[in-house]
Tab-separated table of C-alpha atoms in Angstrom:
chain	number	residue	atom	x	y	z
S	18	GLY	CA	-0.008	0.035	-0.009
S	19	ASP	CA	0.857	3.658	-0.041
S	20	SER	CA	2.920	5.105	2.789
S	21	VAL	CA	4.838	8.092	3.795
S	22	THR	CA	7.873	8.197	6.170
S	23	GLN	CA	9.116	11.415	7.620
S	24	MET	CA	11.770	12.243	10.140
S	25	GLU	CA	10.973	12.093	13.800
S	26	GLY	CA	10.648	15.256	15.687
S	27	PRO	CA	10.706	17.481	17.351
S	28	VAL	CA	13.123	19.684	15.631
S	29	THR	CA	14.282	22.741	17.442
S	30	LEU	CA	16.081	25.446	15.532
S	31	SER	CA	17.232	29.021	16.206
S	32	GLU	CA	15.615	31.833	14.180
S	33	GLU	CA	17.307	32.184	10.726
S	34	ALA	CA	18.588	28.680	10.768
S	35	PHE	CA	18.206	26.405	7.733
S	36	LEU	CA	15.480	23.795	7.758
S	37	THR	CA	15.354	20.383	6.188
S	38	ILE	CA	12.586	17.830	7.073
S	39	ASN	CA	13.044	14.553	5.237
S	40	CYS	CA	10.282	12.636	3.681
S	41	THR	CA	10.328	9.476	1.632
S	42	TYR	CA	7.348	7.517	0.154
S	43	THR	CA	6.130	4.270	-1.343
S	44	ALA	CA	3.203	4.270	-3.627
S	45	THR	CA	1.361	1.799	-5.834
S	46	GLY	CA	0.831	4.227	-8.598
S	47	TYR	CA	2.313	7.587	-9.707
S	48	PRO	CA	1.657	9.860	-6.801
S	49	SER	CA	1.283	13.586	-6.299
S	50	LEU	CA	3.185	14.788	-3.267
S	51	PHE	CA	2.304	17.448	-0.637
S	52	TRP	CA	3.437	19.158	2.465
S	53	TYR	CA	0.728	20.286	4.866
S	54	VAL	CA	1.300	22.473	7.964
S	55	GLN	CA	-0.723	22.483	11.147
S	56	TYR	CA	-0.396	25.437	13.477
S	57	PRO	CA	-1.381	25.014	17.165
S	58	GLY	CA	-5.159	24.668	17.671
S	59	GLU	CA	-5.876	24.672	13.937
S	60	GLY	CA	-6.527	22.210	11.172
S	61	LEU	CA	-4.057	21.380	8.385
S	62	GLN	CA	-3.251	23.717	5.631
S	63	LEU	CA	-1.773	22.853	2.278
S	64	LEU	CA	1.720	24.350	2.155
S	65	LEU	CA	2.896	23.193	-1.138
S	66	LYS	CA	2.594	20.470	-3.767
S	67	ALA	CA	4.284	18.750	-6.709
S	68	THR	CA	2.576	16.497	-9.237
S	69	LYS	CA	5.323	15.073	-11.222
S	70	ALA	CA	8.999	14.085	-11.117
S	71	ASP	CA	11.476	16.997	-10.778
S	72	ASP	CA	8.723	19.397	-9.920
S	73	LYS	CA	9.499	21.941	-7.246
S	74	GLY	CA	6.706	23.119	-5.052
S	75	SER	CA	7.244	26.415	-3.201
S	76	ASN	CA	5.394	28.684	-0.869
S	77	LYS	CA	6.160	31.159	1.923
S	78	GLY	CA	9.850	30.474	1.528
S	79	PHE	CA	9.500	26.690	1.795
S	80	GLU	CA	10.483	24.428	-1.079
S	81	ALA	CA	10.374	20.714	-1.856
S	82	THR	CA	11.527	18.815	-5.088
S	83	TYR	CA	9.910	15.717	-6.198
S	84	ARG	CA	12.593	13.206	-6.538
S	85	LYS	CA	11.349	10.021	-8.241
S	86	GLU	CA	14.696	8.186	-8.195
S	87	THR	CA	15.020	8.467	-4.485
S	88	THR	CA	11.296	8.477	-3.778
S	89	SER	CA	11.763	11.554	-1.653
S	90	PHE	CA	10.149	15.045	-1.195
S	91	HIS	CA	12.240	16.800	1.526
S	92	LEU	CA	11.014	20.161	2.815
S	93	GLU	CA	13.497	23.009	3.067
S	94	LYS	CA	13.646	26.537	4.135
S	95	GLY	CA	16.588	28.817	4.108
S	96	SER	CA	15.861	30.972	7.113
S	97	VAL	CA	13.109	29.921	9.658
S	98	GLN	CA	11.116	32.369	11.751
S	99	VAL	CA	9.481	31.882	15.072
S	100	SER	CA	6.081	32.017	13.245
S	101	ASP	CA	7.062	28.759	11.430
S	102	SER	CA	6.694	26.806	14.603
S	103	ALA	CA	4.125	24.076	13.675
S	104	VAL	CA	3.691	20.513	12.810
S	105	TYR	CA	4.637	19.600	9.220
S	106	PHE	CA	3.088	16.659	7.428
S	107	CYS	CA	4.323	15.070	4.228
S	108	ALA	CA	1.555	13.408	2.135
S	109	LEU	CA	0.738	11.699	-1.081
S	110	SER	CA	-2.286	10.936	-3.202
S	111	VAL	CA	-2.785	8.845	-6.213
S	112	THR	CA	-5.087	10.659	-8.633
S	113	GLY	CA	-7.951	8.548	-9.826
S	114	GLY	CA	-7.038	5.777	-7.375
S	115	TYR	CA	-8.174	5.453	-3.897
S	116	GLN	CA	-9.626	8.869	-3.286
S	117	LYS	CA	-7.631	9.524	-0.208
S	118	VAL	CA	-4.572	11.275	0.897
S	119	THR	CA	-1.962	9.271	2.956
S	120	PHE	CA	-0.093	11.346	5.646
S	121	GLY	CA	3.163	10.864	7.355
S	122	THR	CA	3.272	11.056	11.102
S	123	GLY	CA	4.156	14.665	11.287
S	124	THR	CA	7.317	16.562	12.375
S	125	LYS	CA	7.117	19.234	15.045
S	126	LEU	CA	9.206	22.273	14.454
S	127	GLN	CA	10.076	24.650	17.198
S	128	VAL	CA	11.821	27.818	16.383
S	129	ILE	CA	13.414	29.727	19.259
S	130	PRO	CA	14.329	33.448	19.076
H	17	LYS	CA	-15.638	32.245	0.947
H	18	ALA	CA	-16.318	30.408	4.227
H	19	GLY	CA	-13.956	27.608	5.155
H	20	VAL	CA	-14.746	24.108	6.456
H	21	THR	CA	-16.887	24.226	9.569
H	22	GLN	CA	-16.894	21.496	12.115
H	23	THR	CA	-19.248	21.179	15.063
H	24	PRO	CA	-19.048	20.682	17.859
H	25	ARG	CA	-15.383	21.824	18.566
H	26	TYR	CA	-15.043	20.081	21.873
H	27	LEU	CA	-17.051	17.306	23.583
H	28	ILE	CA	-16.688	14.965	26.374
H	29	LYS	CA	-18.460	11.528	26.418
H	30	THR	CA	-18.295	8.439	28.583
H	31	ARG	CA	-17.578	4.920	27.483
H	32	GLY	CA	-20.449	3.181	25.764
H	33	GLN	CA	-22.079	6.432	24.562
H	34	GLN	CA	-22.350	7.346	21.027
H	35	VAL	CA	-21.359	10.686	19.296
H	36	THR	CA	-22.203	12.509	16.036
H	37	LEU	CA	-19.817	15.082	14.548
H	38	SER	CA	-20.837	17.410	11.733
H	39	CYS	CA	-18.934	18.966	8.918
H	40	SER	CA	-19.956	21.674	6.468
H	41	PRO	CA	-17.603	21.848	3.406
H	42	ILE	CA	-16.549	24.781	1.494
H	43	SER	CA	-19.344	25.816	-0.844
H	44	GLY	CA	-19.116	24.058	-4.179
H	45	HIS	CA	-16.943	21.182	-2.795
H	46	ARG	CA	-18.588	17.766	-3.202
H	47	SER	CA	-15.951	15.688	-1.553
H	48	VAL	CA	-15.687	15.328	2.165
H	49	SER	CA	-13.001	13.221	3.975
H	50	TRP	CA	-12.660	12.389	7.655
H	51	TYR	CA	-9.455	11.723	9.625
H	52	GLN	CA	-8.706	10.796	13.152
H	53	GLN	CA	-5.682	12.423	14.642
H	54	THR	CA	-3.979	11.083	17.778
H	55	PRO	CA	-0.467	11.614	19.186
H	56	GLY	CA	0.389	7.986	18.812
H	57	GLN	CA	-1.061	7.127	15.406
H	58	GLY	CA	-0.962	10.502	13.602
H	59	LEU	CA	-3.474	11.054	10.964
H	60	GLN	CA	-5.525	7.982	10.115
H	61	PHE	CA	-8.027	8.021	7.179
H	62	LEU	CA	-11.643	7.178	8.101
H	63	PHE	CA	-13.650	7.635	4.932
H	64	GLU	CA	-14.424	9.838	1.908
H	65	TYR	CA	-17.769	10.818	0.502
H	66	PHE	CA	-18.469	12.383	-2.819
H	67	SER	CA	-22.007	13.311	-3.900
H	68	GLU	CA	-23.596	11.300	-1.095
H	69	THR	CA	-21.552	8.067	-1.905
H	70	GLN	CA	-18.795	6.592	0.206
H	71	ARG	CA	-15.954	6.011	-2.205
H	72	ASN	CA	-13.317	4.853	0.221
H	73	LYS	CA	-12.996	3.667	3.824
H	74	GLY	CA	-10.092	3.279	6.058
H	75	ASN	CA	-9.374	0.465	8.472
H	76	PHE	CA	-11.682	1.296	11.303
H	77	PRO	CA	-14.275	-0.939	12.994
H	78	GLY	CA	-17.921	-0.745	12.114
H	79	ARG	CA	-18.630	1.500	15.083
H	80	PHE	CA	-17.351	4.352	12.885
H	81	SER	CA	-19.824	5.378	10.275
H	82	GLY	CA	-20.562	8.388	8.214
H	83	ARG	CA	-22.998	9.886	5.691
H	84	GLN	CA	-23.244	12.809	3.304
H	85	PHE	CA	-26.282	14.774	2.556
H	86	SER	CA	-27.487	16.294	-0.756
H	87	ASN	CA	-26.032	19.701	0.243
H	88	SER	CA	-22.563	18.030	0.759
H	89	ARG	CA	-22.639	18.451	4.521
H	90	SER	CA	-21.415	15.301	6.207
H	91	GLU	CA	-21.687	13.584	9.605
H	92	MET	CA	-19.715	10.916	11.212
H	93	ASN	CA	-20.980	8.803	14.001
H	94	VAL	CA	-19.063	6.699	16.591
H	95	SER	CA	-21.093	4.256	18.535
H	96	THR	CA	-20.188	2.382	21.831
H	97	LEU	CA	-17.382	4.701	22.551
H	98	GLU	CA	-14.136	3.398	23.894
H	99	LEU	CA	-11.352	5.241	25.629
H	100	GLY	CA	-9.148	4.863	22.597
H	101	ASP	CA	-11.578	6.906	20.475
H	102	SER	CA	-10.344	10.058	22.273
H	103	ALA	CA	-8.794	12.001	19.410
H	104	LEU	CA	-9.145	15.101	17.208
H	105	TYR	CA	-11.430	14.326	14.285
H	106	LEU	CA	-10.666	16.352	11.229
H	107	CYS	CA	-12.977	16.899	8.283
H	108	ALA	CA	-11.612	18.075	4.884
H	109	SER	CA	-13.361	19.078	1.716
H	110	SER	CA	-11.934	18.915	-1.792
H	111	PRO	CA	-12.861	20.608	-4.993
H	112	GLY	CA	-13.250	18.976	-8.385
H	113	GLN	CA	-13.347	15.252	-8.486
H	114	GLY	CA	-12.414	14.877	-4.788
H	115	ALA	CA	-9.727	13.706	-2.401
H	116	GLY	CA	-7.657	11.869	-5.017
H	117	THR	CA	-6.339	15.196	-6.212
H	118	GLY	CA	-4.662	15.599	-2.821
H	119	GLU	CA	-5.906	19.088	-2.208
H	120	LEU	CA	-7.676	19.067	1.050
H	121	PHE	CA	-9.151	22.051	2.923
H	122	PHE	CA	-9.370	21.173	6.610
H	123	GLY	CA	-11.651	22.341	9.400
H	124	GLU	CA	-10.301	23.002	12.791
H	125	GLY	CA	-11.539	19.640	14.102
H	126	SER	CA	-13.704	18.223	16.833
H	127	ARG	CA	-11.818	17.205	19.955
H	128	LEU	CA	-13.496	14.248	21.495
H	129	THR	CA	-12.572	13.068	24.952
H	130	VAL	CA	-13.897	9.737	26.191
H	131	LEU	CA	-13.944	9.186	30.052
């Protein structure tokens, strides 16, 4: 079946540090890949997406590149802010397949001033 | 445009009771998905509805059920509550042909505590 594996948290960084959150996947079809973010007390929000190999999704300074050869979709940001503190979820879906999105377990990021 | 609305936001029940949670999707969205979120298991898929039809179901016991109405609003029901059902229940709606596109718009969730 489909699955997503992402690095364990929590991740604690100082403001302006470089962020990488690793994500790898297995899929029965040809998936689209996503990063969602959940701020405290809120539901999840779509952060960025990529629908085919070598696509780069980007939003709010975050980037992730769809690497088919390594089945990875790592999230990066060059300079994190305190406001980026949240839980980040890597996810995949197979369009036209099972009509569901499969999520990783989430990685909590804490950014300290 | 109003977002996804879930009610109630918080509720406390005792073991053996049942609970019904409601979700109003974004206007025009015909797909509604439900997820259970717990610290230990993360986000677990419950089911997805599209135009009143359940198209996919996760690996949960039959105590968990749902339905969707003609206006796309959805409800989920959990009967004979167990302590392990304590969780944040998230509803998400999707545009177009539904959750398979991966673009989910989430509500803030209903936090259920079972005592």
